[in-house]
mmCIF file of C-alpha atoms in Angstrom:
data_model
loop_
_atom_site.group_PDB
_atom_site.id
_atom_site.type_symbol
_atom_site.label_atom_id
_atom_site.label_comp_id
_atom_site.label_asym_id
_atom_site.label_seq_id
_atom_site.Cartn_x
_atom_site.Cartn_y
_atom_site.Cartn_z
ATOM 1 C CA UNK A 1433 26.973 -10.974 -10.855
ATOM 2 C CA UNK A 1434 23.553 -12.423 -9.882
ATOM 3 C CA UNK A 1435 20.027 -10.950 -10.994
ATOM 4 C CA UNK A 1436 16.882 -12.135 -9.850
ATOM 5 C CA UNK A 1437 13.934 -11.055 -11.869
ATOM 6 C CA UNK A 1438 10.039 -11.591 -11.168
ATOM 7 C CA UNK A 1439 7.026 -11.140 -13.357
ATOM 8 C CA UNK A 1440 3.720 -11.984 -12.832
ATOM 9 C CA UNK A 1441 2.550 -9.224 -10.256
ATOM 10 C CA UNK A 1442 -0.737 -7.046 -11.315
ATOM 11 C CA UNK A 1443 -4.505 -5.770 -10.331
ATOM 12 C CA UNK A 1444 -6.748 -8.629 -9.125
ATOM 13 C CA UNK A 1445 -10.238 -8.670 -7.212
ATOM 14 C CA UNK A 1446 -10.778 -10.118 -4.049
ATOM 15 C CA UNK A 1447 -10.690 -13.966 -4.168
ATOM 16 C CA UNK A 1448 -8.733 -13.987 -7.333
ATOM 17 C CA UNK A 1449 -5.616 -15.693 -8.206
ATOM 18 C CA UNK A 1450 -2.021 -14.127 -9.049
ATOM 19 C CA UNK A 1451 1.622 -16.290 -9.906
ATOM 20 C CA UNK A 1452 4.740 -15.097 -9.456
ATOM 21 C CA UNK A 1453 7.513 -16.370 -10.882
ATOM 22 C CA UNK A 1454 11.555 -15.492 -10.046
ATOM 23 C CA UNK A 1455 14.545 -16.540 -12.071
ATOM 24 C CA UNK A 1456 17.942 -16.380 -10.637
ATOM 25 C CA UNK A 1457 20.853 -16.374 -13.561
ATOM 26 C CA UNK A 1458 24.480 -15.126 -13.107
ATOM 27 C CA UNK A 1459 27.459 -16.973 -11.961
ATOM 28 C CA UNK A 1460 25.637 -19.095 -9.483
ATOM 29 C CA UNK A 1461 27.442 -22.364 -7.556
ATOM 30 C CA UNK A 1462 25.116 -23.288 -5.683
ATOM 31 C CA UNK A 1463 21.627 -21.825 -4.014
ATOM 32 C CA UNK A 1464 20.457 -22.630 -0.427
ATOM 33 C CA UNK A 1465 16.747 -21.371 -0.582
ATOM 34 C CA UNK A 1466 14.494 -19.175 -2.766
ATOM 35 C CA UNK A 1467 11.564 -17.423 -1.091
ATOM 36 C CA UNK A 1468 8.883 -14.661 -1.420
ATOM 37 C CA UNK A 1469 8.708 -11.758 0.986
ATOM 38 C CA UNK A 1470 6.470 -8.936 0.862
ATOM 39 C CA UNK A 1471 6.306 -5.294 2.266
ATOM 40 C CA UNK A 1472 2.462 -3.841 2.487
ATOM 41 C CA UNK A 1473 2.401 -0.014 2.614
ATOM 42 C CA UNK A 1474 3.835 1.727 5.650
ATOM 43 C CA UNK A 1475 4.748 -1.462 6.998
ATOM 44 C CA UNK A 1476 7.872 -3.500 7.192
ATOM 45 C CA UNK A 1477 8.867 -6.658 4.803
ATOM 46 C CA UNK A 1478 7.825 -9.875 6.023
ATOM 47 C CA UNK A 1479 8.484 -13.361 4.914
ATOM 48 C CA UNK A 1480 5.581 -14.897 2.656
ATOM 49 C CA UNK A 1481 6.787 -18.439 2.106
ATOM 50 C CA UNK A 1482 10.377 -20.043 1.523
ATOM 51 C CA UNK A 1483 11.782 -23.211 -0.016
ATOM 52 C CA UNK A 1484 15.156 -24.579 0.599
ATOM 53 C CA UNK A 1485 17.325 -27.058 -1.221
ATOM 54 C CA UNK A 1486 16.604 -29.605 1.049
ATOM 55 C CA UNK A 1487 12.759 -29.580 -0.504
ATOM 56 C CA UNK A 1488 11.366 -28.390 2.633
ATOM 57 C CA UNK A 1489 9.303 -25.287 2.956
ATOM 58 C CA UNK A 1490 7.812 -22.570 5.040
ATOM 59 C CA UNK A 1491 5.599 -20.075 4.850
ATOM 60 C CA UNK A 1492 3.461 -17.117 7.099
ATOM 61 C CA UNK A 1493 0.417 -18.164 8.974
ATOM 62 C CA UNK A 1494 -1.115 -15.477 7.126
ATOM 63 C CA UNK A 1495 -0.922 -16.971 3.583
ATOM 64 C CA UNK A 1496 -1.177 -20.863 4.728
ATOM 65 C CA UNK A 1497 -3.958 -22.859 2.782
ATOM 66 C CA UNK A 1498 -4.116 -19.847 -0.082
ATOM 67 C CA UNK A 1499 -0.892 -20.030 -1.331
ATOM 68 C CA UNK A 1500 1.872 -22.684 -3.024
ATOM 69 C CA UNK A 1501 5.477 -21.935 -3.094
ATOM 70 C CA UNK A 1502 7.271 -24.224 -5.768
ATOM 71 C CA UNK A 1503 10.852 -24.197 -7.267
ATOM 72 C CA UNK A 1504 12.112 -25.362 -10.421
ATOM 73 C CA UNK A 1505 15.690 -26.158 -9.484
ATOM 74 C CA UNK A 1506 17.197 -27.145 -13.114
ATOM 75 C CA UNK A 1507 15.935 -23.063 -14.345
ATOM 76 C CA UNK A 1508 16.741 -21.846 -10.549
ATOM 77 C CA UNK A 1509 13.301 -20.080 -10.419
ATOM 78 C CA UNK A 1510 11.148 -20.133 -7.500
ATOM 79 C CA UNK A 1511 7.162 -19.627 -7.584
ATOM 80 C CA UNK A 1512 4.456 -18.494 -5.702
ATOM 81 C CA UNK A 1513 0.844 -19.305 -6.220
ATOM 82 C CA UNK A 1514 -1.535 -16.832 -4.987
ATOM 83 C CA UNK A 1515 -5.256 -18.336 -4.385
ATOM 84 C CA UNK A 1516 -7.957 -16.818 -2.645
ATOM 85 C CA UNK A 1517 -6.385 -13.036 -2.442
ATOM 86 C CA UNK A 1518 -7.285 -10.413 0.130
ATOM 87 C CA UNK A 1519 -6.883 -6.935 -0.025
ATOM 88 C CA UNK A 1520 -4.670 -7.456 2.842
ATOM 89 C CA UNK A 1521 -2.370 -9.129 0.708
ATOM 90 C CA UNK A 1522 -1.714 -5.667 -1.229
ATOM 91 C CA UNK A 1523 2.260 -5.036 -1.245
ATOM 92 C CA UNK A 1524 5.072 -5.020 -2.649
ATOM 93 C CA UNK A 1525 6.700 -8.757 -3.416
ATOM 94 C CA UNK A 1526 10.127 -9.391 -3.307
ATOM 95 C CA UNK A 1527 12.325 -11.888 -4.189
ATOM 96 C CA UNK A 1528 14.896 -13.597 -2.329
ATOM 97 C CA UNK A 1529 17.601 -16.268 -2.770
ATOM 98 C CA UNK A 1530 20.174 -17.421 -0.639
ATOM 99 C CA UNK A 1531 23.664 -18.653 -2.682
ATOM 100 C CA UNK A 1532 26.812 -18.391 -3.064
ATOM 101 C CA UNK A 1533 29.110 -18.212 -6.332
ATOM 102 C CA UNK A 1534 31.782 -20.393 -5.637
ATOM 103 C CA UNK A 1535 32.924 -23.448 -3.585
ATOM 104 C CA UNK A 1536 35.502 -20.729 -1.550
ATOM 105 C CA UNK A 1537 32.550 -18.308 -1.042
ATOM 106 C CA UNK A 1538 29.970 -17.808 1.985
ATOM 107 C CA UNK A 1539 26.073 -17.726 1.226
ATOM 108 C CA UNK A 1540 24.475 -14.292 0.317
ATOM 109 C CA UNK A 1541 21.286 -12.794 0.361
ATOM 110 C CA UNK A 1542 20.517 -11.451 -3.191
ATOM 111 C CA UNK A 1543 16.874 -9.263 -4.230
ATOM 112 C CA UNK A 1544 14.906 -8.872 -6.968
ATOM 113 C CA UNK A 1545 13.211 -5.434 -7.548
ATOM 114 C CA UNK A 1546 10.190 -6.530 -6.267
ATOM 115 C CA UNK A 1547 7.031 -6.538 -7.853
ATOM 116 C CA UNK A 1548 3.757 -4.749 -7.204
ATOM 117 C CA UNK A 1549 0.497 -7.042 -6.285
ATOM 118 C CA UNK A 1550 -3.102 -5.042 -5.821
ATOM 119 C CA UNK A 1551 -6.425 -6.747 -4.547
ATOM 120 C CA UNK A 1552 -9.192 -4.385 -4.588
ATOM 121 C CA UNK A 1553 -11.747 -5.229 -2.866
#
């Protein structure tokens, strides 16, 4: 069984700074990427920013130049540095890693619980 569990959400003011952090733990074999996505009130969840095990990344126009996406791959825990925050950046985060548990198996999409980021304005 695989868990994936995030801290670091909270209140912050406009232009403020926020890091999330995600560790994956379980039986694990190997992991293909680890990303961020997001889900805003009333709207649907979007990608934020995603790293693979190749070392490349990607991320939304939205969030280019204002935030980092990082992983530590020896602690399997992606993270995501939040710099100059809007209050259209309010939503829910999520989680996401793409692995599989065993040589025989295919890769899966696993979730964290997501956690809650505010920025009042």
């Amino acid at each position: 069984q695989v868990h994936l569990v995030e801290s670091g959400g909270g209140l912050v003011q406009a232009g403020g700074s926020l890091r999330l952090s995600c560790a994956a733990s379980g039986s694990i074999f190997s992991i293909n990427s680890m990303g961020w996505y997001r889900q805003p009130p009333g709207k649907r969840r979007e990608l934020v920013a995603v790293t693979y095990s190749s070392g490349s990344t990607n991320s939304a126009d939205s969030v280019k130049g204002r935030f980092t996406i990082s992983r530590d791959n020896a602690k399997n825990t992606v993270y995501l540095e939040m710099n100059s925050l809007k209050p259209e950046d309010t939503a829910v985060y999520y989680c996401n890693a793409v692995l599989r548990l065993n040589s025989g198996s295919v890769y899966s999409n696993y979730w964290g619980q997501g956690t809650q980021v505010t920025v009042s304005s």
